[in-house]
Amino acid sequence: MSLQQAPQSRVFVELVPWADRGRENNVVSGSELLPGFRRPLSSAQTQTATREVHVSGTAELSASPDRAQVAVLVSSTKETAAEAKKSVCRRLDYITQSLQQQGLQAENVTVTKDFRRVENAYHMEAEVCITFTEFGKMQNICNFLIEKLDSSVVISQPQFYHTPSSVENLRRKACLVAVENARRKAQEVCNVVGQTLGKPLLIKEEETKEWEGQVDDLQSSRLSGSLTIQQKIKSATIHAASKVFITFEVKGKEKKRKNL
């Protein structure tokens, strides 16, 4: 015996913009639709309803230090004040002239002098603080002074740091890259679902982080004097991370008009 086939049924589905959410669970009158059923929006309502895509974007950037400072110390202890001053000033003049010949500007060189009595002698001390923007030139000048003046001068280890403008520029770039990443993500989502990405409706930076780089060798990091130049630069490198949240408008695909 063959089974009787059930009558075929047909289902019609219409997708409309999600609107009037507050009415979904409310009691409706006889003239309104039951909860869970919504009438298609009118053409005017459809035009005003905004479809949105919400995405987040992150970015992490780093910047090496843009400044380095080195201190050159010159000192002398003599029986007379004139001899102590003469010894220090002679080497001090040689250092300042060498810096000028290397193209260093006067605003990047600071000289301080200290003169005092030590028991039955006179002690004079001068310190030359030099700020460098080119680290290669810094190494060349330090090597030159050590070679020419030998042990009569003491040159400190370079101290690397960032200017405020450099840090602010890093923060700004991290935020902009995060925004671009979020926009690219939203664009790809719209491409997948066959829509067109519209203008941004909301841009919010939700989180920012900053930290300095760390030397891999922990044992070396405890002894700052044993760090190489590259390790010092890596240790002073600043990292910045930014996380943004953006809401974009979503538009339907524009249909190409056929030429009649």
mmCIF file of C-alpha atoms in Angstrom:
data_model
loop_
_atom_site.group_PDB
_atom_site.id
_atom_site.type_symbol
_atom_site.label_atom_id
_atom_site.label_comp_id
_atom_site.label_asym_id
_atom_site.label_seq_id
_atom_site.Cartn_x
_atom_site.Cartn_y
_atom_site.Cartn_z
ATOM 1 C CA MET A 1 0.000 0.000 0.000
ATOM 2 C CA SER A 2 1.471 3.356 -0.980
ATOM 3 C CA LEU A 3 1.433 6.201 1.507
ATOM 4 C CA GLN A 4 -0.586 9.241 0.643
ATOM 5 C CA GLN A 5 1.671 12.209 0.041
ATOM 6 C CA ALA A 6 1.107 15.192 2.296
ATOM 7 C CA PRO A 7 0.024 18.380 0.583
ATOM 8 C CA GLN A 8 2.954 20.634 -0.249
ATOM 9 C CA SER A 9 3.265 23.804 1.804
ATOM 10 C CA ARG A 10 5.074 27.001 0.860
ATOM 11 C CA VAL A 11 6.788 29.429 3.258
ATOM 12 C CA PHE A 12 7.309 33.091 2.485
ATOM 13 C CA VAL A 13 9.924 35.059 4.425
ATOM 14 C CA GLU A 14 10.551 38.764 4.193
ATOM 15 C CA LEU A 15 13.586 40.386 5.827
ATOM 16 C CA VAL A 16 12.964 43.879 7.115
ATOM 17 C CA PRO A 17 15.133 46.234 9.194
ATOM 18 C CA TRP A 18 14.927 45.532 12.930
ATOM 19 C CA ALA A 19 12.809 48.345 14.313
ATOM 20 C CA ASP A 20 10.402 49.058 17.125
ATOM 21 C CA ARG A 21 12.127 46.534 19.405
ATOM 22 C CA GLY A 22 10.316 47.835 22.484
ATOM 23 C CA ARG A 23 6.960 46.702 21.153
ATOM 24 C CA GLU A 24 7.962 43.094 20.631
ATOM 25 C CA ASN A 25 6.990 41.908 24.115
ATOM 26 C CA ASN A 26 4.160 44.390 24.752
ATOM 27 C CA VAL A 27 0.428 43.644 24.608
ATOM 28 C CA VAL A 28 -1.018 44.714 21.275
ATOM 29 C CA SER A 29 -4.479 45.796 20.294
ATOM 30 C CA GLY A 30 -6.624 44.066 17.751
ATOM 31 C CA SER A 31 -5.446 46.358 15.010
ATOM 32 C CA GLU A 32 -1.778 45.529 15.708
ATOM 33 C CA LEU A 33 0.235 42.462 14.912
ATOM 34 C CA LEU A 34 0.913 39.802 17.516
ATOM 35 C CA PRO A 35 4.248 39.838 19.390
ATOM 36 C CA GLY A 36 7.059 38.540 17.243
ATOM 37 C CA PHE A 37 5.376 39.668 14.030
ATOM 38 C CA ARG A 38 6.164 43.014 12.491
ATOM 39 C CA ARG A 39 4.798 44.694 9.463
ATOM 40 C CA PRO A 40 7.263 45.620 6.768
ATOM 41 C CA LEU A 41 8.403 49.199 7.200
ATOM 42 C CA SER A 42 7.141 51.825 4.837
ATOM 43 C CA SER A 43 9.503 53.241 2.259
ATOM 44 C CA ALA A 44 10.063 56.349 4.418
ATOM 45 C CA GLN A 45 10.806 54.251 7.492
ATOM 46 C CA THR A 46 13.135 52.027 5.507
ATOM 47 C CA GLN A 47 15.125 55.047 4.349
ATOM 48 C CA THR A 48 15.499 56.423 7.883
ATOM 49 C CA ALA A 49 16.426 53.079 9.497
ATOM 50 C CA THR A 50 20.229 52.887 9.851
ATOM 51 C CA ARG A 51 22.014 49.599 9.553
ATOM 52 C CA GLU A 52 25.299 49.412 11.429
ATOM 53 C CA VAL A 53 28.373 47.263 11.851
ATOM 54 C CA HIS A 54 30.362 47.412 15.098
ATOM 55 C CA VAL A 55 34.036 46.492 15.011
ATOM 56 C CA SER A 56 37.127 46.875 17.166
ATOM 57 C CA GLY A 57 40.687 47.378 16.048
ATOM 58 C CA THR A 58 44.044 47.122 17.786
ATOM 59 C CA ALA A 59 47.588 48.198 16.984
ATOM 60 C CA GLU A 60 50.981 48.009 18.652
ATOM 61 C CA LEU A 61 53.910 50.171 17.602
ATOM 62 C CA SER A 62 57.352 50.848 18.998
ATOM 63 C CA ALA A 63 59.846 53.705 18.774
ATOM 64 C CA SER A 64 63.550 53.709 19.528
ATOM 65 C CA PRO A 65 64.931 56.579 21.641
ATOM 66 C CA ASP A 66 65.626 59.721 19.643
ATOM 67 C CA ARG A 67 68.097 61.328 22.061
ATOM 68 C CA ALA A 68 71.236 60.278 23.934
ATOM 69 C CA GLN A 69 73.223 62.195 26.544
ATOM 70 C CA VAL A 70 76.884 61.743 27.396
ATOM 71 C CA ALA A 71 78.845 63.488 30.153
ATOM 72 C CA VAL A 72 82.573 64.205 29.783
ATOM 73 C CA LEU A 73 84.314 64.896 33.109
ATOM 74 C CA VAL A 74 87.613 66.790 33.382
ATOM 75 C CA SER A 75 89.314 67.403 36.740
ATOM 76 C CA SER A 76 92.609 68.528 38.199
ATOM 77 C CA THR A 77 94.114 68.945 41.678
ATOM 78 C CA LYS A 78 97.094 71.309 42.004
ATOM 79 C CA GLU A 79 98.940 73.163 44.738
ATOM 80 C CA THR A 80 97.931 76.515 43.297
ATOM 81 C CA ALA A 81 94.555 77.661 41.991
ATOM 82 C CA ALA A 82 96.002 78.956 38.727
ATOM 83 C CA GLU A 83 97.589 75.618 37.859
ATOM 84 C CA ALA A 84 94.358 73.715 38.556
ATOM 85 C CA LYS A 85 92.339 76.119 36.394
ATOM 86 C CA LYS A 86 94.886 76.058 33.585
ATOM 87 C CA SER A 87 94.963 72.264 33.448
ATOM 88 C CA VAL A 88 91.199 71.937 33.263
ATOM 89 C CA CYS A 89 90.562 74.837 30.889
ATOM 90 C CA ARG A 90 93.153 73.587 28.404
ATOM 91 C CA ARG A 91 91.410 70.234 28.031
ATOM 92 C CA LEU A 92 87.986 71.861 28.183
ATOM 93 C CA ASP A 93 88.814 74.144 25.254
ATOM 94 C CA TYR A 94 90.041 71.171 23.245
ATOM 95 C CA ILE A 95 86.788 69.272 23.891
ATOM 96 C CA THR A 96 84.499 72.173 22.937
ATOM 97 C CA GLN A 97 86.479 72.906 19.775
ATOM 98 C CA SER A 98 86.321 69.246 18.755
ATOM 99 C CA LEU A 99 82.564 69.239 19.233
ATOM 100 C CA GLN A 100 82.170 72.344 17.079
ATOM 101 C CA GLN A 101 84.256 70.783 14.341
ATOM 102 C CA GLN A 102 81.962 67.752 14.402
ATOM 103 C CA GLY A 103 78.973 70.004 13.759
ATOM 104 C CA LEU A 104 77.352 69.940 17.186
ATOM 105 C CA GLN A 105 75.185 72.973 17.940
ATOM 106 C CA ALA A 106 75.875 75.090 21.014
ATOM 107 C CA GLU A 107 72.387 74.401 22.429
ATOM 108 C CA ASN A 108 73.259 70.706 22.633
ATOM 109 C CA VAL A 109 76.353 71.296 24.787
ATOM 110 C CA THR A 110 76.206 72.347 28.461
ATOM 111 C CA VAL A 111 79.329 73.097 30.514
ATOM 112 C CA THR A 112 79.402 73.332 34.310
ATOM 113 C CA LYS A 113 82.441 74.132 36.459
ATOM 114 C CA ASP A 114 83.215 73.496 40.116
ATOM 115 C CA PHE A 115 86.208 74.876 42.009
ATOM 116 C CA ARG A 116 87.005 74.088 45.637
ATOM 117 C CA ARG A 117 89.762 73.746 48.181
ATOM 118 C CA VAL A 118 90.850 70.189 49.097
ATOM 119 C CA GLU A 119 93.137 70.059 52.151
ATOM 120 C CA ASN A 120 96.332 71.839 51.043
ATOM 121 C CA ALA A 121 95.469 71.878 47.334
ATOM 122 C CA TYR A 122 92.967 73.272 44.869
ATOM 123 C CA HIS A 123 90.583 71.074 42.944
ATOM 124 C CA MET A 124 88.748 72.104 39.797
ATOM 125 C CA GLU A 125 86.224 69.998 37.969
ATOM 126 C CA ALA A 126 84.346 70.620 34.711
ATOM 127 C CA GLU A 127 81.539 68.574 33.215
ATOM 128 C CA VAL A 128 80.463 68.740 29.575
ATOM 129 C CA CYS A 129 76.972 67.340 28.941
ATOM 130 C CA ILE A 130 76.393 66.576 25.274
ATOM 131 C CA THR A 131 73.024 65.737 23.734
ATOM 132 C CA PHE A 132 73.111 63.699 20.523
ATOM 133 C CA THR A 133 70.461 63.007 17.923
ATOM 134 C CA GLU A 134 72.788 60.840 15.803
ATOM 135 C CA PHE A 135 74.062 57.847 17.732
ATOM 136 C CA GLY A 136 76.745 57.010 15.200
ATOM 137 C CA LYS A 137 78.250 60.469 15.585
ATOM 138 C CA MET A 138 78.078 60.062 19.362
ATOM 139 C CA GLN A 139 80.214 56.921 19.253
ATOM 140 C CA ASN A 140 82.734 58.521 16.905
ATOM 141 C CA ILE A 141 83.175 61.585 19.129
ATOM 142 C CA CYS A 142 83.509 59.536 22.322
ATOM 143 C CA ASN A 143 86.113 57.286 20.714
ATOM 144 C CA PHE A 144 88.015 60.330 19.434
ATOM 145 C CA LEU A 145 88.132 62.024 22.861
ATOM 146 C CA ILE A 146 89.287 58.834 24.563
ATOM 147 C CA GLU A 147 92.005 58.388 21.970
ATOM 148 C CA LYS A 148 93.294 61.966 22.224
ATOM 149 C CA LEU A 149 92.863 62.680 25.934
ATOM 150 C CA ASP A 150 93.230 59.161 27.299
ATOM 151 C CA SER A 151 92.768 58.885 31.068
ATOM 152 C CA SER A 152 92.706 62.659 31.622
ATOM 153 C CA VAL A 153 88.962 62.596 30.906
ATOM 154 C CA VAL A 154 86.156 60.349 32.078
ATOM 155 C CA ILE A 155 83.271 59.709 29.660
ATOM 156 C CA SER A 156 80.022 58.372 31.044
ATOM 157 C CA GLN A 157 77.890 55.665 29.488
ATOM 158 C CA PRO A 158 75.250 57.124 27.111
ATOM 159 C CA GLN A 159 71.787 57.618 28.521
ATOM 160 C CA PHE A 160 69.068 57.107 25.884
ATOM 161 C CA TYR A 161 65.666 58.750 26.167
ATOM 162 C CA HIS A 162 62.659 60.061 24.232
ATOM 163 C CA THR A 163 61.583 63.644 23.747
ATOM 164 C CA PRO A 164 57.936 64.419 24.668
ATOM 165 C CA SER A 165 57.083 65.029 21.010
ATOM 166 C CA SER A 166 58.446 61.605 20.073
ATOM 167 C CA VAL A 167 56.269 59.855 22.674
ATOM 168 C CA GLU A 168 53.183 61.815 21.638
ATOM 169 C CA ASN A 169 53.808 60.990 17.988
ATOM 170 C CA LEU A 170 54.019 57.276 18.847
ATOM 171 C CA ARG A 171 50.695 57.402 20.720
ATOM 172 C CA ARG A 172 49.006 59.163 17.823
ATOM 173 C CA LYS A 173 50.329 56.692 15.251
ATOM 174 C CA ALA A 174 49.192 53.705 17.335
ATOM 175 C CA CYS A 175 45.655 55.111 17.498
ATOM 176 C CA LEU A 176 45.541 55.852 13.763
ATOM 177 C CA VAL A 177 46.767 52.379 12.846
ATOM 178 C CA ALA A 178 44.143 50.824 15.149
ATOM 179 C CA VAL A 179 41.438 52.888 13.420
ATOM 180 C CA GLU A 180 42.683 51.776 10.014
ATOM 181 C CA ASN A 181 42.678 48.129 11.125
ATOM 182 C CA ALA A 182 39.099 48.473 12.357
ATOM 183 C CA ARG A 183 38.009 50.104 9.091
ATOM 184 C CA ARG A 184 39.655 47.335 7.070
ATOM 185 C CA LYS A 185 37.896 44.700 9.190
ATOM 186 C CA ALA A 186 34.511 46.396 8.687
ATOM 187 C CA GLN A 187 35.154 46.630 4.946
ATOM 188 C CA GLU A 188 35.881 42.915 4.722
ATOM 189 C CA VAL A 189 32.724 42.090 6.701
ATOM 190 C CA CYS A 190 30.607 44.171 4.319
ATOM 191 C CA ASN A 191 32.218 42.499 1.324
ATOM 192 C CA VAL A 192 31.361 39.056 2.701
ATOM 193 C CA VAL A 193 27.678 39.901 3.209
ATOM 194 C CA GLY A 194 27.357 41.847 -0.034
ATOM 195 C CA GLN A 195 26.973 45.312 1.446
ATOM 196 C CA THR A 196 28.732 48.642 1.115
ATOM 197 C CA LEU A 197 30.591 50.251 4.012
ATOM 198 C CA GLY A 198 29.356 53.716 4.846
ATOM 199 C CA LYS A 199 30.619 56.555 6.978
ATOM 200 C CA PRO A 200 31.762 56.092 10.605
ATOM 201 C CA LEU A 201 29.109 56.969 13.176
ATOM 202 C CA LEU A 202 31.192 56.534 16.328
ATOM 203 C CA ILE A 203 34.940 56.291 16.988
ATOM 204 C CA LYS A 204 36.121 55.598 20.522
ATOM 205 C CA GLU A 205 39.576 54.760 21.828
ATOM 206 C CA GLU A 206 38.846 52.254 24.561
ATOM 207 C CA GLU A 207 42.294 51.324 25.839
ATOM 208 C CA THR A 208 45.913 52.483 25.630
ATOM 209 C CA LYS A 209 49.088 50.920 27.007
ATOM 210 C CA GLU A 210 52.722 51.979 27.115
ATOM 211 C CA TRP A 211 55.818 50.146 28.285
ATOM 212 C CA GLU A 212 59.560 50.195 27.822
ATOM 213 C CA GLY A 213 61.518 47.426 26.154
ATOM 214 C CA GLN A 214 63.362 44.852 28.214
ATOM 215 C CA VAL A 215 66.743 43.281 27.662
ATOM 216 C CA ASP A 216 66.490 39.544 27.076
ATOM 217 C CA ASP A 217 69.542 38.725 29.159
ATOM 218 C CA LEU A 218 68.366 39.343 32.737
ATOM 219 C CA GLN A 219 71.821 38.852 34.162
ATOM 220 C CA SER A 220 73.205 41.563 31.912
ATOM 221 C CA SER A 221 70.337 43.907 32.717
ATOM 222 C CA ARG A 222 71.365 43.958 36.375
ATOM 223 C CA LEU A 223 74.719 45.397 35.423
ATOM 224 C CA SER A 224 73.888 48.427 33.304
ATOM 225 C CA GLY A 225 77.556 49.112 32.699
ATOM 226 C CA SER A 226 77.962 45.800 30.883
ATOM 227 C CA LEU A 227 75.177 46.470 28.372
ATOM 228 C CA THR A 228 76.134 47.122 24.782
ATOM 229 C CA ILE A 229 74.906 50.182 22.889
ATOM 230 C CA GLN A 230 72.296 48.127 21.047
ATOM 231 C CA GLN A 231 71.079 46.586 24.313
ATOM 232 C CA LYS A 232 70.742 50.056 25.844
ATOM 233 C CA ILE A 233 68.740 51.257 22.846
ATOM 234 C CA LYS A 234 66.489 48.187 23.029
ATOM 235 C CA SER A 235 65.983 48.688 26.754
ATOM 236 C CA ALA A 236 64.968 52.325 26.206
ATOM 237 C CA THR A 237 62.606 51.526 23.319
ATOM 238 C CA ILE A 238 59.001 52.486 24.064
ATOM 239 C CA HIS A 239 56.020 50.383 22.961
ATOM 240 C CA ALA A 240 52.488 51.764 22.636
ATOM 241 C CA ALA A 241 49.254 49.833 22.093
ATOM 242 C CA SER A 242 45.823 51.197 21.246
ATOM 243 C CA LYS A 243 42.371 49.597 21.034
ATOM 244 C CA VAL A 244 39.490 51.399 19.335
ATOM 245 C CA PHE A 245 35.778 50.708 18.863
ATOM 246 C CA ILE A 246 34.059 52.027 15.738
ATOM 247 C CA THR A 247 30.480 51.961 14.475
ATOM 248 C CA PHE A 248 30.069 52.226 10.707
ATOM 249 C CA GLU A 249 26.964 52.794 8.653
ATOM 250 C CA VAL A 250 26.106 49.928 6.290
ATOM 251 C CA LYS A 251 24.606 50.603 2.874
ATOM 252 C CA GLY A 252 23.135 48.228 0.347
ATOM 253 C CA LYS A 253 24.918 47.445 -2.882
ATOM 254 C CA GLU A 254 24.182 50.064 -5.492
ATOM 255 C CA LYS A 255 22.609 48.513 -8.558
ATOM 256 C CA LYS A 256 24.163 49.446 -11.852
ATOM 257 C CA ARG A 257 21.741 51.273 -14.096
ATOM 258 C CA LYS A 258 21.312 49.703 -17.476
ATOM 259 C CA ASN A 259 21.470 52.003 -20.419
ATOM 260 C CA LEU A 260 18.182 51.982 -22.227
#
